[in-house]
Amino acid sequence: MTRELDVKIKRGGDDGGYENFRVPQRENQTVLDVVTWIQREADPTLTYRFACRVGVCGSCAMTVNGRPRWTCRTHVSKVAGDGRLVIEPLENMPVIKDLATDMTGFFEKWQAARGRFEAAISRDDPLVPILPDSPERRAADAAIECINCAVCYSACDVVSWDQDYLGPAALNRAWAALNDVRDGDRAGLLRAVSGDAGCGNCHSHQSCAEHCPVEINPTRSIAGLKRASLVALLKGER
Amino acid sequence: MNMRLYFLQRASAAILALLVLIHLAVIIYAVQGGLSAEEILGRTRGNLGWGLFYGLFVVTVAIHGSIGLRGILAEWTRLGRRTVNGAAWATAALLLVWGLRAVLAVVGEGAA
C-alpha cells in the first residue's frame, strides 16, 4: 500500500476554513506537486498560482507548515518528515481565493520605491563600461537575482504591522538600481526610499533574509539604503 | 519613518547615551553621604552648567521619546498617520514643558 500524506489546505479567503486531503506520497515530490495532485485528482475548484515549476518565475510561493516558501522547489521530504502538510496562502496580501493572493499592492510598491531603471543616456551614446569587480557592481550583484516571489514580503514583521511599508523586495530592488552606475536619477531614488513608508522603518529582524529562496539578503540592501539616504540628508542632497 | 526622523532618533540616542551615564554616575556619587533636597539644590541652584546639562537632557528626551512613541503607535495600533503624528507632537510638547519646568525649579535661584 502506498503511503499517504495528510494535507490540510486553507480554502476561501479570510472567512474561509481548512480542508483535509489524503495525497499519495512519492519518493520525489514537491509541495507544488501535492497541490497540483489535489486540483487534478481530488478537487478541481482548488485555486493556486504557478507557471515555470523550476524556481524562476516566482509565482508559486505559499505558506507551508507556517513558513513562506517557493513550493516548486520545496521537497515534501524536507519539510514534512511526519507526512503532514499545512498549506496556506502568503501573508500580508489579500487572498483572491484559496492559495492565490492579490499581489497588486506588492508590485505597486516596487514602483513607489523607484525599483526601475532610469536611463541617464540614450541608445545612441556609447556603452558604459562596468567592471565586474567594482564595488557598485558587486553590491548590485548581491541583490539582483530576485524572482519577485513575495516570500520576503510575506515573512516581514514590519509589513504585517504597517501595510504602507514598502517592504524588503521593493527596497532590495531599489538598492540594486542605486548601485547601477548607469542609473540617472540617484536623488529621485533616494527620495522614493527614504519617505515615511521607506527604509527607515526596517527593524533588521532579518526574516526576509532567512526565508529568501534565492538567498538574497534584503536586510543588508535596506541597511545600504539607510546609509545612502542618511548621507544624502546630511549633505543636503535631497 | 522618514530619514529626518530616523536621523533625529539616532542622534538623540547617541547624545542620551552619554548624558544618562553622567546622570547615573552623579546620582551614585551624590548619595554616598546621604541624600537631602538641600544638598541637591545647593549643588544645582544657580549653576549654569547643570542647567545646560539637564536642559539638553530634556530636549533630547522629548525628541527621542516622541519619535519612539510614534513608531510604536504606527506599528502596534490601527491609528491613522495624522493621529499618530499628533500624539507624537503632543508627547514632545508635554515632555518639554514638564522637563524644562523641572530644570528651572532645580536650577532657578528663587525656586523653593
mmCIF file of C-alpha atoms in Angstrom:
data_model
loop_
_atom_site.group_PDB
_atom_site.id
_atom_site.type_symbol
_atom_site.label_atom_id
_atom_site.label_comp_id
_atom_site.label_asym_id
_atom_site.label_seq_id
_atom_site.Cartn_x
_atom_site.Cartn_y
_atom_site.Cartn_z
ATOM 1 C CA MET A 1 0.000 0.000 0.000
ATOM 2 C CA THR A 2 1.310 3.431 -0.884
ATOM 3 C CA ARG A 3 1.819 5.818 1.947
ATOM 4 C CA GLU A 4 -0.319 8.919 2.060
ATOM 5 C CA LEU A 5 0.320 12.494 3.081
ATOM 6 C CA ASP A 6 -2.068 14.245 5.419
ATOM 7 C CA VAL A 7 -2.586 17.622 3.718
ATOM 8 C CA LYS A 8 -4.584 20.485 5.151
ATOM 9 C CA ILE A 9 -5.339 23.343 2.771
ATOM 10 C CA LYS A 10 -6.694 26.794 3.567
ATOM 11 C CA ARG A 11 -9.753 27.408 1.378
ATOM 12 C CA GLY A 12 -11.723 30.574 0.706
ATOM 13 C CA GLY A 13 -10.483 33.921 1.980
ATOM 14 C CA ASP A 14 -10.222 35.457 5.421
ATOM 15 C CA ASP A 15 -13.503 33.880 6.497
ATOM 16 C CA GLY A 16 -12.666 30.514 4.944
ATOM 17 C CA GLY A 17 -11.520 27.336 6.654
ATOM 18 C CA TYR A 18 -9.246 24.331 6.257
ATOM 19 C CA GLU A 19 -9.946 21.270 4.155
ATOM 20 C CA ASN A 20 -8.206 17.933 4.541
ATOM 21 C CA PHE A 21 -6.904 15.805 1.694
ATOM 22 C CA ARG A 22 -5.119 12.457 1.522
ATOM 23 C CA VAL A 23 -2.418 12.609 -1.141
ATOM 24 C CA PRO A 24 -0.268 9.649 -2.296
ATOM 25 C CA GLN A 25 3.311 10.140 -1.146
ATOM 26 C CA ARG A 26 6.006 9.759 -3.788
ATOM 27 C CA GLU A 27 9.698 9.333 -3.424
ATOM 28 C CA ASN A 28 10.434 12.579 -5.219
ATOM 29 C CA GLN A 29 7.692 15.121 -4.687
ATOM 30 C CA THR A 30 7.489 18.887 -4.278
ATOM 31 C CA VAL A 31 4.817 20.802 -2.378
ATOM 32 C CA LEU A 32 3.627 22.162 -5.735
ATOM 33 C CA ASP A 33 3.229 18.547 -6.939
ATOM 34 C CA VAL A 34 0.969 17.908 -3.951
ATOM 35 C CA VAL A 35 -1.212 20.961 -4.637
ATOM 36 C CA THR A 36 -1.408 20.059 -8.351
ATOM 37 C CA TRP A 37 -2.385 16.467 -7.499
ATOM 38 C CA ILE A 38 -5.224 17.734 -5.299
ATOM 39 C CA GLN A 39 -6.563 20.019 -8.029
ATOM 40 C CA ARG A 40 -6.366 17.345 -10.718
ATOM 41 C CA GLU A 41 -7.463 14.291 -8.744
ATOM 42 C CA ALA A 42 -9.483 15.467 -5.739
ATOM 43 C CA ASP A 43 -10.995 18.923 -6.169
ATOM 44 C CA PRO A 44 -10.734 20.875 -9.444
ATOM 45 C CA THR A 45 -12.090 24.015 -7.749
ATOM 46 C CA LEU A 46 -8.856 24.485 -5.768
ATOM 47 C CA THR A 47 -7.230 27.766 -6.823
ATOM 48 C CA TYR A 48 -3.477 28.322 -6.786
ATOM 49 C CA ARG A 49 -0.886 30.033 -8.955
ATOM 50 C CA PHE A 50 2.202 28.671 -10.671
ATOM 51 C CA ALA A 51 3.975 28.954 -14.007
ATOM 52 C CA CYS A 52 7.526 27.719 -14.553
ATOM 53 C CA ARG A 53 7.795 24.901 -11.937
ATOM 54 C CA VAL A 54 11.586 25.351 -11.807
ATOM 55 C CA GLY A 55 12.171 28.276 -9.428
ATOM 56 C CA VAL A 56 12.486 31.053 -11.974
ATOM 57 C CA CYS A 57 9.134 32.822 -12.231
ATOM 58 C CA GLY A 58 8.315 33.422 -8.554
ATOM 59 C CA SER A 59 4.597 32.604 -8.961
ATOM 60 C CA CYS A 60 4.055 29.619 -6.701
ATOM 61 C CA ALA A 61 5.039 30.857 -3.245
ATOM 62 C CA MET A 62 2.737 29.755 -0.412
ATOM 63 C CA THR A 63 2.887 29.330 3.329
ATOM 64 C CA VAL A 64 3.964 25.748 4.022
ATOM 65 C CA ASN A 65 3.789 24.487 7.601
ATOM 66 C CA GLY A 66 3.894 28.091 8.799
ATOM 67 C CA ARG A 67 6.803 29.291 6.671
ATOM 68 C CA PRO A 68 6.665 31.136 3.339
ATOM 69 C CA ARG A 69 8.321 29.011 0.652
ATOM 70 C CA TRP A 70 8.645 28.566 -3.120
ATOM 71 C CA THR A 71 6.570 25.422 -3.452
ATOM 72 C CA CYS A 72 8.060 24.221 -6.763
ATOM 73 C CA ARG A 73 11.497 23.834 -5.225
ATOM 74 C CA THR A 74 10.391 22.712 -1.773
ATOM 75 C CA HIS A 75 10.546 18.949 -1.414
ATOM 76 C CA VAL A 76 7.910 17.368 0.783
ATOM 77 C CA SER A 77 10.541 15.109 2.359
ATOM 78 C CA LYS A 78 12.444 18.191 3.579
ATOM 79 C CA VAL A 79 9.512 19.977 5.235
ATOM 80 C CA ALA A 80 7.069 17.237 6.242
ATOM 81 C CA GLY A 81 9.006 14.468 7.887
ATOM 82 C CA ASP A 82 5.878 13.271 9.673
ATOM 83 C CA GLY A 83 3.804 13.266 6.472
ATOM 84 C CA ARG A 84 1.720 16.282 7.472
ATOM 85 C CA LEU A 85 1.431 19.453 5.408
ATOM 86 C CA VAL A 86 -0.484 22.632 6.147
ATOM 87 C CA ILE A 87 -0.622 24.809 3.037
ATOM 88 C CA GLU A 88 -1.896 28.395 3.242
ATOM 89 C CA PRO A 89 -1.646 31.496 1.047
ATOM 90 C CA LEU A 90 1.166 34.000 1.607
ATOM 91 C CA GLU A 91 0.732 36.533 4.407
ATOM 92 C CA ASN A 92 0.462 40.335 4.113
ATOM 93 C CA MET A 93 -1.507 40.282 0.850
ATOM 94 C CA PRO A 94 -5.257 39.972 0.313
ATOM 95 C CA VAL A 95 -6.427 36.493 -0.681
ATOM 96 C CA ILE A 96 -8.225 36.239 -4.019
ATOM 97 C CA LYS A 97 -9.254 32.627 -3.468
ATOM 98 C CA ASP A 98 -7.736 29.644 -1.692
ATOM 99 C CA LEU A 99 -3.948 29.821 -2.210
ATOM 100 C CA ALA A 100 -3.840 32.715 -4.690
ATOM 101 C CA THR A 101 -3.109 36.174 -3.290
ATOM 102 C CA ASP A 102 -3.601 39.565 -4.902
ATOM 103 C CA MET A 103 -0.062 40.833 -5.486
ATOM 104 C CA THR A 104 -1.107 44.221 -6.923
ATOM 105 C CA GLY A 105 -0.063 46.199 -3.839
ATOM 106 C CA PHE A 106 3.221 44.306 -3.675
ATOM 107 C CA PHE A 107 4.138 45.303 -7.226
ATOM 108 C CA GLU A 108 2.853 48.855 -6.821
ATOM 109 C CA LYS A 109 5.380 49.244 -4.033
ATOM 110 C CA TRP A 110 8.181 48.306 -6.457
ATOM 111 C CA GLN A 111 7.134 51.343 -8.483
ATOM 112 C CA ALA A 112 6.779 53.511 -5.370
ATOM 113 C CA ALA A 113 10.324 52.544 -4.304
ATOM 114 C CA ARG A 114 11.598 53.568 -7.769
ATOM 115 C CA GLY A 115 12.541 49.924 -8.355
ATOM 116 C CA ARG A 116 13.048 50.513 -12.054
ATOM 117 C CA PHE A 117 15.887 51.703 -14.236
ATOM 118 C CA GLU A 118 16.035 55.386 -15.194
ATOM 119 C CA ALA A 119 18.370 55.781 -18.137
ATOM 120 C CA ALA A 120 20.892 58.606 -17.994
ATOM 121 C CA ILE A 121 21.943 58.242 -21.637
ATOM 122 C CA SER A 122 20.241 57.229 -24.851
ATOM 123 C CA ARG A 123 20.833 54.190 -27.067
ATOM 124 C CA ASP A 124 22.908 56.383 -29.398
ATOM 125 C CA ASP A 125 25.535 57.013 -26.727
ATOM 126 C CA PRO A 126 28.469 54.642 -26.287
ATOM 127 C CA LEU A 127 28.064 51.780 -23.776
ATOM 128 C CA VAL A 128 29.125 52.488 -20.204
ATOM 129 C CA PRO A 129 31.935 50.154 -19.177
ATOM 130 C CA ILE A 130 31.188 48.411 -15.856
ATOM 131 C CA LEU A 131 33.969 46.405 -14.248
ATOM 132 C CA PRO A 132 32.682 43.105 -12.809
ATOM 133 C CA ASP A 133 34.667 43.521 -9.606
ATOM 134 C CA SER A 134 33.844 47.180 -8.924
ATOM 135 C CA PRO A 135 32.176 47.704 -5.505
ATOM 136 C CA GLU A 136 28.963 49.005 -7.094
ATOM 137 C CA ARG A 137 28.672 46.031 -9.443
ATOM 138 C CA ARG A 138 29.281 43.608 -6.556
ATOM 139 C CA ALA A 139 26.630 45.298 -4.417
ATOM 140 C CA ALA A 140 24.147 45.194 -7.303
ATOM 141 C CA ASP A 141 25.052 41.550 -7.968
ATOM 142 C CA ALA A 142 24.190 40.569 -4.418
ATOM 143 C CA ALA A 143 20.693 41.996 -4.794
ATOM 144 C CA ILE A 144 19.835 41.397 -8.418
ATOM 145 C CA GLU A 145 18.665 37.763 -8.608
ATOM 146 C CA CYS A 146 15.270 38.449 -7.008
ATOM 147 C CA ILE A 147 12.436 36.437 -8.621
ATOM 148 C CA ASN A 148 9.614 38.650 -7.205
ATOM 149 C CA CYS A 149 8.030 35.742 -5.332
ATOM 150 C CA ALA A 150 6.976 37.871 -2.300
ATOM 151 C CA VAL A 151 8.271 35.304 0.199
ATOM 152 C CA CYS A 152 10.254 38.043 1.977
ATOM 153 C CA TYR A 153 7.234 40.366 1.901
ATOM 154 C CA SER A 154 5.118 37.634 3.466
ATOM 155 C CA ALA A 155 7.761 36.964 6.139
ATOM 156 C CA CYS A 156 8.303 40.633 7.067
ATOM 157 C CA ASP A 157 7.043 41.652 10.533
ATOM 158 C CA VAL A 158 7.112 45.351 9.674
ATOM 159 C CA VAL A 159 4.826 44.847 6.641
ATOM 160 C CA SER A 160 2.399 42.921 8.858
ATOM 161 C CA TRP A 161 2.338 45.867 11.285
ATOM 162 C CA ASP A 162 2.291 48.678 8.752
ATOM 163 C CA GLN A 163 0.658 47.976 5.393
ATOM 164 C CA ASP A 164 2.185 51.158 3.947
ATOM 165 C CA TYR A 165 5.790 49.991 4.428
ATOM 166 C CA LEU A 166 7.451 49.420 1.044
ATOM 167 C CA GLY A 167 8.875 46.099 2.186
ATOM 168 C CA PRO A 168 12.065 44.102 1.601
ATOM 169 C CA ALA A 169 11.594 43.135 -2.074
ATOM 170 C CA ALA A 170 10.940 46.644 -3.396
ATOM 171 C CA LEU A 171 13.718 48.181 -1.292
ATOM 172 C CA ASN A 172 16.164 45.445 -2.307
ATOM 173 C CA ARG A 173 15.400 46.217 -5.943
ATOM 174 C CA ALA A 174 15.945 49.942 -5.289
ATOM 175 C CA TRP A 175 19.348 49.107 -3.770
ATOM 176 C CA ALA A 176 20.327 47.231 -6.951
ATOM 177 C CA ALA A 177 19.225 50.229 -9.025
ATOM 178 C CA LEU A 178 21.141 52.633 -6.767
ATOM 179 C CA ASN A 179 24.311 50.646 -7.449
ATOM 180 C CA ASP A 180 23.755 50.694 -11.188
ATOM 181 C CA VAL A 181 26.188 53.402 -12.275
ATOM 182 C CA ARG A 182 24.122 53.914 -15.455
ATOM 183 C CA ASP A 183 21.071 54.969 -13.431
ATOM 184 C CA GLY A 184 20.385 58.666 -13.983
ATOM 185 C CA ASP A 185 18.184 59.595 -11.029
ATOM 186 C CA ARG A 186 20.005 58.816 -7.818
ATOM 187 C CA ALA A 187 18.396 61.711 -5.922
ATOM 188 C CA GLY A 188 14.900 60.677 -7.012
ATOM 189 C CA LEU A 189 15.562 57.104 -5.961
ATOM 190 C CA LEU A 190 16.799 58.142 -2.514
ATOM 191 C CA ARG A 191 13.739 60.373 -2.113
ATOM 192 C CA ALA A 192 11.492 57.434 -3.005
ATOM 193 C CA VAL A 193 13.043 55.050 -0.466
ATOM 194 C CA SER A 194 13.512 57.466 2.431
ATOM 195 C CA GLY A 195 9.944 58.673 2.916
ATOM 196 C CA ASP A 196 7.562 57.764 5.709
ATOM 197 C CA ALA A 197 6.981 54.261 4.270
ATOM 198 C CA GLY A 198 10.635 53.749 3.370
ATOM 199 C CA CYS A 199 13.826 52.096 4.548
ATOM 200 C CA GLY A 200 13.854 53.857 7.953
ATOM 201 C CA ASN A 201 11.080 51.511 9.119
ATOM 202 C CA CYS A 202 13.142 48.302 8.838
ATOM 203 C CA HIS A 203 13.803 46.703 12.247
ATOM 204 C CA SER A 204 16.513 44.388 10.869
ATOM 205 C CA HIS A 205 14.678 41.278 12.094
ATOM 206 C CA GLN A 206 16.111 39.554 9.008
ATOM 207 C CA SER A 207 13.092 37.339 8.352
ATOM 208 C CA CYS A 208 13.424 38.332 4.695
ATOM 209 C CA ALA A 209 16.994 37.080 4.506
ATOM 210 C CA GLU A 210 16.097 33.943 6.475
ATOM 211 C CA HIS A 211 13.301 32.946 4.083
ATOM 212 C CA CYS A 212 14.503 34.217 0.700
ATOM 213 C CA PRO A 213 14.614 31.145 -1.581
ATOM 214 C CA VAL A 214 17.454 32.548 -3.723
ATOM 215 C CA GLU A 215 19.477 33.594 -0.675
ATOM 216 C CA ILE A 216 19.363 37.327 -1.156
ATOM 217 C CA ASN A 217 19.792 39.415 1.994
ATOM 218 C CA PRO A 218 17.296 42.299 1.676
ATOM 219 C CA THR A 219 18.106 43.457 5.228
ATOM 220 C CA ARG A 220 21.633 44.243 4.059
ATOM 221 C CA SER A 221 20.301 46.051 0.993
ATOM 222 C CA ILE A 222 17.976 48.120 3.203
ATOM 223 C CA ALA A 223 20.888 48.931 5.524
ATOM 224 C CA GLY A 224 22.739 50.210 2.448
ATOM 225 C CA LEU A 225 19.762 52.401 1.560
ATOM 226 C CA LYS A 226 19.635 53.755 5.134
ATOM 227 C CA ARG A 227 23.322 54.721 4.920
ATOM 228 C CA ALA A 228 22.986 56.300 1.477
ATOM 229 C CA SER A 229 19.807 58.204 2.472
ATOM 230 C CA LEU A 230 21.357 59.428 5.695
ATOM 231 C CA VAL A 231 24.480 60.671 3.919
ATOM 232 C CA ALA A 232 22.296 62.406 1.307
ATOM 233 C CA LEU A 233 20.244 64.027 4.082
ATOM 234 C CA LEU A 234 23.319 65.274 5.946
ATOM 235 C CA LYS A 235 24.849 66.600 2.733
ATOM 236 C CA GLY A 236 21.564 68.340 1.893
ATOM 237 C CA GLU A 237 21.246 66.450 -1.387
ATOM 238 C CA ARG A 238 17.546 65.807 -1.050
ATOM 239 C CA MET B 1 9.696 56.770 9.460
ATOM 240 C CA ASN B 2 11.306 59.214 7.124
ATOM 241 C CA MET B 3 15.046 59.860 7.103
ATOM 242 C CA ARG B 4 14.833 63.113 9.061
ATOM 243 C CA LEU B 5 13.073 61.348 11.955
ATOM 244 C CA TYR B 6 15.426 58.374 11.564
ATOM 245 C CA PHE B 7 18.407 60.702 11.958
ATOM 246 C CA LEU B 8 16.912 62.666 14.864
ATOM 247 C CA GLN B 9 16.087 59.491 16.771
ATOM 248 C CA ARG B 10 19.575 58.044 16.389
ATOM 249 C CA ALA B 11 21.372 61.325 17.041
ATOM 250 C CA SER B 12 19.309 61.931 20.187
ATOM 251 C CA ALA B 13 20.032 58.351 21.306
ATOM 252 C CA ALA B 14 23.768 58.923 20.878
ATOM 253 C CA ILE B 15 23.622 62.095 22.979
ATOM 254 C CA LEU B 16 21.375 60.481 25.603
ATOM 255 C CA ALA B 17 23.704 57.514 25.980
ATOM 256 C CA LEU B 18 26.365 59.894 27.282
ATOM 257 C CA LEU B 19 24.010 62.108 29.319
ATOM 258 C CA VAL B 20 22.328 59.152 31.051
ATOM 259 C CA LEU B 21 25.720 57.732 32.042
ATOM 260 C CA ILE B 22 26.754 61.052 33.598
ATOM 261 C CA HIS B 23 23.311 61.381 35.240
ATOM 262 C CA LEU B 24 23.579 57.907 36.819
ATOM 263 C CA ALA B 25 27.195 58.412 37.865
ATOM 264 C CA VAL B 26 26.299 61.692 39.608
ATOM 265 C CA ILE B 27 23.381 60.039 41.429
ATOM 266 C CA ILE B 28 25.593 57.220 42.702
ATOM 267 C CA TYR B 29 28.324 59.685 43.700
ATOM 268 C CA ALA B 30 25.920 62.163 45.330
ATOM 269 C CA VAL B 31 24.112 59.683 47.603
ATOM 270 C CA GLN B 32 27.325 58.412 49.206
ATOM 271 C CA GLY B 33 26.952 60.777 52.163
ATOM 272 C CA GLY B 34 23.155 60.539 52.381
ATOM 273 C CA LEU B 35 20.706 62.459 50.238
ATOM 274 C CA SER B 36 18.644 65.543 51.000
ATOM 275 C CA ALA B 37 16.778 68.127 48.944
ATOM 276 C CA GLU B 38 19.002 70.870 50.374
ATOM 277 C CA GLU B 39 22.104 69.082 49.222
ATOM 278 C CA ILE B 40 20.791 68.674 45.683
ATOM 279 C CA LEU B 41 19.546 72.251 45.449
ATOM 280 C CA GLY B 42 22.792 73.509 46.946
ATOM 281 C CA ARG B 43 24.628 71.925 44.080
ATOM 282 C CA THR B 44 22.240 72.826 41.263
ATOM 283 C CA ARG B 45 20.787 76.213 42.175
ATOM 284 C CA GLY B 46 22.254 78.986 40.079
ATOM 285 C CA ASN B 47 24.575 76.516 38.362
ATOM 286 C CA LEU B 48 24.519 77.289 34.645
ATOM 287 C CA GLY B 49 26.426 74.067 33.845
ATOM 288 C CA TRP B 50 23.808 71.777 35.368
ATOM 289 C CA GLY B 51 21.100 73.951 33.856
ATOM 290 C CA LEU B 52 22.545 73.423 30.374
ATOM 291 C CA PHE B 53 23.179 69.726 31.059
ATOM 292 C CA TYR B 54 19.601 68.969 32.102
ATOM 293 C CA GLY B 55 18.181 71.410 29.557
ATOM 294 C CA LEU B 56 19.888 69.381 26.816
ATOM 295 C CA PHE B 57 18.756 66.198 28.562
ATOM 296 C CA VAL B 58 15.117 67.292 28.416
ATOM 297 C CA VAL B 59 15.300 68.378 24.779
ATOM 298 C CA THR B 60 16.868 65.085 23.639
ATOM 299 C CA VAL B 61 14.385 63.057 25.719
ATOM 300 C CA ALA B 62 11.487 64.958 24.132
ATOM 301 C CA ILE B 63 12.864 64.247 20.642
ATOM 302 C CA HIS B 64 13.800 60.615 21.282
ATOM 303 C CA GLY B 65 10.726 59.649 23.278
ATOM 304 C CA SER B 66 8.182 61.188 20.947
ATOM 305 C CA ILE B 67 9.698 59.627 17.813
ATOM 306 C CA GLY B 68 9.881 56.255 19.571
ATOM 307 C CA LEU B 69 6.264 56.509 20.692
ATOM 308 C CA ARG B 70 5.274 57.475 17.152
ATOM 309 C CA GLY B 71 6.881 54.280 15.833
ATOM 310 C CA ILE B 72 5.147 52.113 18.422
ATOM 311 C CA LEU B 73 1.745 53.673 17.718
ATOM 312 C CA ALA B 74 2.223 53.368 13.950
ATOM 313 C CA GLU B 75 3.197 49.706 14.168
ATOM 314 C CA TRP B 76 1.091 48.389 17.042
ATOM 315 C CA THR B 77 -2.188 50.263 16.692
ATOM 316 C CA ARG B 78 -4.617 50.929 13.859
ATOM 317 C CA LEU B 79 -4.485 54.692 14.382
ATOM 318 C CA GLY B 80 -4.106 56.807 11.249
ATOM 319 C CA ARG B 81 -0.907 58.689 10.381
ATOM 320 C CA ARG B 82 -2.404 62.020 11.369
ATOM 321 C CA THR B 83 -3.437 60.790 14.822
ATOM 322 C CA VAL B 84 -0.066 59.155 15.359
ATOM 323 C CA ASN B 85 1.791 62.332 14.388
ATOM 324 C CA GLY B 86 -0.476 64.384 16.637
ATOM 325 C CA ALA B 87 0.190 62.081 19.584
ATOM 326 C CA ALA B 88 3.940 62.315 18.957
ATOM 327 C CA TRP B 89 3.893 66.123 18.854
ATOM 328 C CA ALA B 90 1.750 66.262 21.980
ATOM 329 C CA THR B 91 4.170 63.936 23.788
ATOM 330 C CA ALA B 92 7.141 66.027 22.717
ATOM 331 C CA ALA B 93 5.439 69.222 23.925
ATOM 332 C CA LEU B 94 4.441 67.646 27.253
ATOM 333 C CA LEU B 95 7.938 66.272 27.906
ATOM 334 C CA LEU B 96 9.478 69.641 27.001
ATOM 335 C CA VAL B 97 7.169 71.644 29.282
ATOM 336 C CA TRP B 98 7.386 69.252 32.237
ATOM 337 C CA GLY B 99 11.098 68.738 31.840
ATOM 338 C CA LEU B 100 12.079 72.380 31.399
ATOM 339 C CA ARG B 101 9.833 73.341 34.318
ATOM 340 C CA ALA B 102 11.687 70.837 36.484
ATOM 341 C CA VAL B 103 15.063 72.106 35.298
ATOM 342 C CA LEU B 104 14.007 75.667 36.060
ATOM 343 C CA ALA B 105 12.801 74.635 39.520
ATOM 344 C CA VAL B 106 16.074 72.948 40.403
ATOM 345 C CA VAL B 107 18.448 75.455 38.816
ATOM 346 C CA GLY B 108 16.500 78.725 39.273
ATOM 347 C CA GLU B 109 17.578 80.915 42.189
ATOM 348 C CA GLY B 110 14.129 81.727 43.538
ATOM 349 C CA ALA B 111 12.695 78.237 43.383
ATOM 350 C CA ALA B 112 11.645 76.640 46.622
#
